[in-house]
Amino acid sequence: MLLHEGALVAHGLGIFKDPVTQAREEASRLIGAGGPGGAAGADRESATGGTSA
């Protein structure tokens, strides 16, 4: 939600050429880096005995 809100503000201020695409790419990068639901996050849960919902 933070990336979405930032994209809306950046669009209104004309900060980036395409802030929605930039936010989407950043979200994908963060998820791939082990955010909630990412592969590294699943590894961390299995190492601590947690389970994914």
PDB file of N, CA and C in Angstrom:
ATOM      1  N   MET A   1       0.825  -1.192   0.000  1.00  0.00           N
ATOM      2  CA  MET A   1       0.000   0.000   0.000  1.00  0.00           C
ATOM      3  C   MET A   1       0.869   1.255   0.000  1.00  0.00           C
ATOM      4  N   LEU A   2       2.013   1.168   0.659  1.00  0.00           N
ATOM      5  CA  LEU A   2       2.909   2.317   0.689  1.00  0.00           C
ATOM      6  C   LEU A   2       3.417   2.649  -0.715  1.00  0.00           C
ATOM      7  N   LEU A   3       3.768   1.629  -1.481  1.00  0.00           N
ATOM      8  CA  LEU A   3       4.227   1.871  -2.850  1.00  0.00           C
ATOM      9  C   LEU A   3       3.099   2.447  -3.706  1.00  0.00           C
ATOM     10  N   HIS A   4       1.890   1.965  -3.513  1.00  0.00           N
ATOM     11  CA  HIS A   4       0.740   2.472  -4.265  1.00  0.00           C
ATOM     12  C   HIS A   4       0.506   3.941  -3.939  1.00  0.00           C
ATOM     13  N   GLU A   5       0.478   4.265  -2.673  1.00  0.00           N
ATOM     14  CA  GLU A   5       0.248   5.658  -2.255  1.00  0.00           C
ATOM     15  C   GLU A   5       1.364   6.568  -2.776  1.00  0.00           C
ATOM     16  N   GLY A   6       2.593   6.093  -2.687  1.00  0.00           N
ATOM     17  CA  GLY A   6       3.723   6.870  -3.196  1.00  0.00           C
ATOM     18  C   GLY A   6       3.622   7.103  -4.694  1.00  0.00           C
ATOM     19  N   ALA A   7       3.171   6.078  -5.421  1.00  0.00           N
ATOM     20  CA  ALA A   7       3.010   6.220  -6.874  1.00  0.00           C
ATOM     21  C   ALA A   7       1.950   7.264  -7.199  1.00  0.00           C
ATOM     22  N   LEU A   8       0.858   7.272  -6.431  1.00  0.00           N
ATOM     23  CA  LEU A   8      -0.191   8.266  -6.669  1.00  0.00           C
ATOM     24  C   LEU A   8       0.322   9.685  -6.420  1.00  0.00           C
ATOM     25  N   VAL A   9       1.058   9.868  -5.351  1.00  0.00           N
ATOM     26  CA  VAL A   9       1.605  11.192  -5.036  1.00  0.00           C
ATOM     27  C   VAL A   9       2.638  11.600  -6.083  1.00  0.00           C
ATOM     28  N   ALA A  10       3.526  10.662  -6.433  1.00  0.00           N
ATOM     29  CA  ALA A  10       4.551  10.960  -7.440  1.00  0.00           C
ATOM     30  C   ALA A  10       3.919  11.316  -8.777  1.00  0.00           C
ATOM     31  N   HIS A  11       2.830  10.645  -9.123  1.00  0.00           N
ATOM     32  CA  HIS A  11       2.123  10.962 -10.368  1.00  0.00           C
ATOM     33  C   HIS A  11       1.561  12.381 -10.304  1.00  0.00           C
ATOM     34  N   GLY A  12       0.926  12.714  -9.200  1.00  0.00           N
ATOM     35  CA  GLY A  12       0.342  14.047  -9.042  1.00  0.00           C
ATOM     36  C   GLY A  12       1.373  15.156  -9.099  1.00  0.00           C
ATOM     37  N   LEU A  13       2.571  14.875  -8.591  1.00  0.00           N
ATOM     38  CA  LEU A  13       3.632  15.879  -8.582  1.00  0.00           C
ATOM     39  C   LEU A  13       4.502  15.835  -9.829  1.00  0.00           C
ATOM     40  N   GLY A  14       4.319  14.819 -10.664  1.00  0.00           N
ATOM     41  CA  GLY A  14       5.117  14.696 -11.883  1.00  0.00           C
ATOM     42  C   GLY A  14       6.575  14.364 -11.618  1.00  0.00           C
ATOM     43  N   ILE A  15       6.839  13.605 -10.555  1.00  0.00           N
ATOM     44  CA  ILE A  15       8.214  13.291 -10.161  1.00  0.00           C
ATOM     45  C   ILE A  15       8.858  12.267 -11.098  1.00  0.00           C
ATOM     46  N   PHE A  16       8.108  11.223 -11.453  1.00  0.00           N
ATOM     47  CA  PHE A  16       8.617  10.166 -12.314  1.00  0.00           C
ATOM     48  C   PHE A  16       7.795  10.113 -13.591  1.00  0.00           C
ATOM     49  N   LYS A  17       8.398   9.558 -14.640  1.00  0.00           N
ATOM     50  CA  LYS A  17       7.703   9.436 -15.923  1.00  0.00           C
ATOM     51  C   LYS A  17       6.506   8.488 -15.802  1.00  0.00           C
ATOM     52  N   ASP A  18       6.695   7.333 -15.147  1.00  0.00           N
ATOM     53  CA  ASP A  18       5.633   6.334 -14.996  1.00  0.00           C
ATOM     54  C   ASP A  18       5.717   5.728 -13.591  1.00  0.00           C
ATOM     55  N   PRO A  19       5.218   6.439 -12.578  1.00  0.00           N
ATOM     56  CA  PRO A  19       5.383   5.986 -11.194  1.00  0.00           C
ATOM     57  C   PRO A  19       4.659   4.679 -10.864  1.00  0.00           C
ATOM     58  N   VAL A  20       3.562   4.375 -11.536  1.00  0.00           N
ATOM     59  CA  VAL A  20       2.837   3.132 -11.247  1.00  0.00           C
ATOM     60  C   VAL A  20       3.672   1.924 -11.676  1.00  0.00           C
ATOM     61  N   THR A  21       4.249   1.985 -12.852  1.00  0.00           N
ATOM     62  CA  THR A  21       5.119   0.902 -13.316  1.00  0.00           C
ATOM     63  C   THR A  21       6.339   0.786 -12.422  1.00  0.00           C
ATOM     64  N   GLN A  22       6.898   1.900 -12.019  1.00  0.00           N
ATOM     65  CA  GLN A  22       8.068   1.891 -11.151  1.00  0.00           C
ATOM     66  C   GLN A  22       7.718   1.251  -9.804  1.00  0.00           C
ATOM     67  N   ALA A  23       6.561   1.566  -9.244  1.00  0.00           N
ATOM     68  CA  ALA A  23       6.126   0.964  -7.983  1.00  0.00           C
ATOM     69  C   ALA A  23       5.898  -0.532  -8.145  1.00  0.00           C
ATOM     70  N   ARG A  24       5.297  -0.937  -9.263  1.00  0.00           N
ATOM     71  CA  ARG A  24       5.052  -2.364  -9.525  1.00  0.00           C
ATOM     72  C   ARG A  24       6.375  -3.123  -9.612  1.00  0.00           C
ATOM     73  N   GLU A  25       7.353  -2.569 -10.304  1.00  0.00           N
ATOM     74  CA  GLU A  25       8.656  -3.219 -10.430  1.00  0.00           C
ATOM     75  C   GLU A  25       9.355  -3.310  -9.075  1.00  0.00           C
ATOM     76  N   GLU A  26       9.238  -2.267  -8.280  1.00  0.00           N
ATOM     77  CA  GLU A  26       9.849  -2.277  -6.944  1.00  0.00           C
ATOM     78  C   GLU A  26       9.180  -3.321  -6.056  1.00  0.00           C
ATOM     79  N   ALA A  27       7.859  -3.443  -6.133  1.00  0.00           N
ATOM     80  CA  ALA A  27       7.144  -4.463  -5.356  1.00  0.00           C
ATOM     81  C   ALA A  27       7.611  -5.861  -5.757  1.00  0.00           C
ATOM     82  N   SER A  28       7.756  -6.105  -7.039  1.00  0.00           N
ATOM     83  CA  SER A  28       8.242  -7.405  -7.521  1.00  0.00           C
ATOM     84  C   SER A  28       9.646  -7.677  -7.014  1.00  0.00           C
ATOM     85  N   ARG A  29      10.491  -6.655  -7.030  1.00  0.00           N
ATOM     86  CA  ARG A  29      11.863  -6.826  -6.542  1.00  0.00           C
ATOM     87  C   ARG A  29      11.863  -7.153  -5.058  1.00  0.00           C
ATOM     88  N   LEU A  30      11.047  -6.454  -4.277  1.00  0.00           N
ATOM     89  CA  LEU A  30      11.006  -6.700  -2.837  1.00  0.00           C
ATOM     90  C   LEU A  30      10.457  -8.083  -2.514  1.00  0.00           C
ATOM     91  N   ILE A  31       9.445  -8.523  -3.239  1.00  0.00           N
ATOM     92  CA  ILE A  31       8.884  -9.854  -3.010  1.00  0.00           C
ATOM     93  C   ILE A  31       9.920 -10.910  -3.349  1.00  0.00           C
ATOM     94  N   GLY A  32      10.635 -10.716  -4.442  1.00  0.00           N
ATOM     95  CA  GLY A  32      11.681 -11.656  -4.834  1.00  0.00           C
ATOM     96  C   GLY A  32      12.852 -11.674  -3.872  1.00  0.00           C
ATOM     97  N   ALA A  33      13.038 -10.591  -3.108  1.00  0.00           N
ATOM     98  CA  ALA A  33      14.139 -10.498  -2.155  1.00  0.00           C
ATOM     99  C   ALA A  33      13.793 -11.133  -0.812  1.00  0.00           C
ATOM    100  N   GLY A  34      12.595 -11.719  -0.705  1.00  0.00           N
ATOM    101  CA  GLY A  34      12.261 -12.413   0.528  1.00  0.00           C
ATOM    102  C   GLY A  34      11.216 -11.737   1.377  1.00  0.00           C
ATOM    103  N   GLY A  35      10.427 -10.896   0.768  1.00  0.00           N
ATOM    104  CA  GLY A  35       9.331 -10.292   1.506  1.00  0.00           C
ATOM    105  C   GLY A  35       8.288 -11.346   1.814  1.00  0.00           C
ATOM    106  N   PRO A  36       7.194 -10.961   2.456  1.00  0.00           N
ATOM    107  CA  PRO A  36       6.145 -11.926   2.767  1.00  0.00           C
ATOM    108  C   PRO A  36       5.694 -12.654   1.505  1.00  0.00           C
ATOM    109  N   GLY A  37       5.758 -13.981   1.542  1.00  0.00           N
ATOM    110  CA  GLY A  37       5.366 -14.780   0.393  1.00  0.00           C
ATOM    111  C   GLY A  37       6.503 -15.064  -0.568  1.00  0.00           C
ATOM    112  N   GLY A  38       7.651 -14.418  -0.385  1.00  0.00           N
ATOM    113  CA  GLY A  38       8.794 -14.654  -1.252  1.00  0.00           C
ATOM    114  C   GLY A  38       9.531 -15.921  -0.870  1.00  0.00           C
ATOM    115  N   ALA A  39      10.405 -16.383  -1.742  1.00  0.00           N
ATOM    116  CA  ALA A  39      11.120 -17.633  -1.516  1.00  0.00           C
ATOM    117  C   ALA A  39      11.994 -17.566  -0.271  1.00  0.00           C
ATOM    118  N   ALA A  40      12.700 -16.480  -0.061  1.00  0.00           N
ATOM    119  CA  ALA A  40      13.557 -16.375   1.113  1.00  0.00           C
ATOM    120  C   ALA A  40      12.728 -16.346   2.389  1.00  0.00           C
ATOM    121  N   GLY A  41      11.533 -15.773   2.335  1.00  0.00           N
ATOM    122  CA  GLY A  41      10.646 -15.759   3.490  1.00  0.00           C
ATOM    123  C   GLY A  41      10.202 -17.160   3.859  1.00  0.00           C
ATOM    124  N   ALA A  42       9.931 -17.998   2.852  1.00  0.00           N
ATOM    125  CA  ALA A  42       9.537 -19.380   3.106  1.00  0.00           C
ATOM    126  C   ALA A  42      10.689 -20.157   3.727  1.00  0.00           C
ATOM    127  N   ASP A  43      11.920 -19.903   3.268  1.00  0.00           N
ATOM    128  CA  ASP A  43      13.090 -20.563   3.843  1.00  0.00           C
ATOM    129  C   ASP A  43      13.254 -20.181   5.301  1.00  0.00           C
ATOM    130  N   ARG A  44      13.043 -18.940   5.611  1.00  0.00           N
ATOM    131  CA  ARG A  44      13.189 -18.443   6.970  1.00  0.00           C
ATOM    132  C   ARG A  44      12.149 -19.099   7.873  1.00  0.00           C
ATOM    133  N   GLU A  45      10.907 -19.257   7.382  1.00  0.00           N
ATOM    134  CA  GLU A  45       9.854 -19.887   8.179  1.00  0.00           C
ATOM    135  C   GLU A  45      10.180 -21.347   8.447  1.00  0.00           C
ATOM    136  N   SER A  46      10.664 -22.075   7.435  1.00  0.00           N
ATOM    137  CA  SER A  46      10.946 -23.482   7.643  1.00  0.00           C
ATOM    138  C   SER A  46      12.117 -23.661   8.594  1.00  0.00           C
ATOM    139  N   ALA A  47      13.062 -22.751   8.606  1.00  0.00           N
ATOM    140  CA  ALA A  47      14.202 -22.826   9.502  1.00  0.00           C
ATOM    141  C   ALA A  47      13.786 -22.592  10.948  1.00  0.00           C
ATOM    142  N   THR A  48      12.730 -21.823  11.163  1.00  0.00           N
ATOM    143  CA  THR A  48      12.287 -21.529  12.523  1.00  0.00           C
ATOM    144  C   THR A  48      11.109 -22.398  12.944  1.00  0.00           C
ATOM    145  N   GLY A  49      10.682 -23.302  12.074  1.00  0.00           N
ATOM    146  CA  GLY A  49       9.581 -24.187  12.402  1.00  0.00           C
ATOM    147  C   GLY A  49       8.213 -23.618  12.096  1.00  0.00           C
ATOM    148  N   GLY A  50       8.160 -22.449  11.466  1.00  0.00           N
ATOM    149  CA  GLY A  50       6.882 -21.831  11.113  1.00  0.00           C
ATOM    150  C   GLY A  50       6.289 -22.471   9.885  1.00  0.00           C
ATOM    151  N   THR A  51       5.030 -22.188   9.655  1.00  0.00           N
ATOM    152  CA  THR A  51       4.376 -22.699   8.457  1.00  0.00           C
ATOM    153  C   THR A  51       3.769 -21.560   7.687  1.00  0.00           C
ATOM    154  N   SER A  52       3.641 -21.733   6.406  1.00  0.00           N
ATOM    155  CA  SER A  52       3.009 -20.717   5.565  1.00  0.00           C
ATOM    156  C   SER A  52       1.515 -20.931   5.565  1.00  0.00           C
ATOM    157  N   ALA A  53       0.768 -19.830   5.542  1.00  0.00           N
ATOM    158  CA  ALA A  53      -0.701 -19.926   5.522  1.00  0.00           C
ATOM    159  C   ALA A  53      -1.208 -20.034   4.121  1.00  0.00           C
TER     160      ALA A  53
END
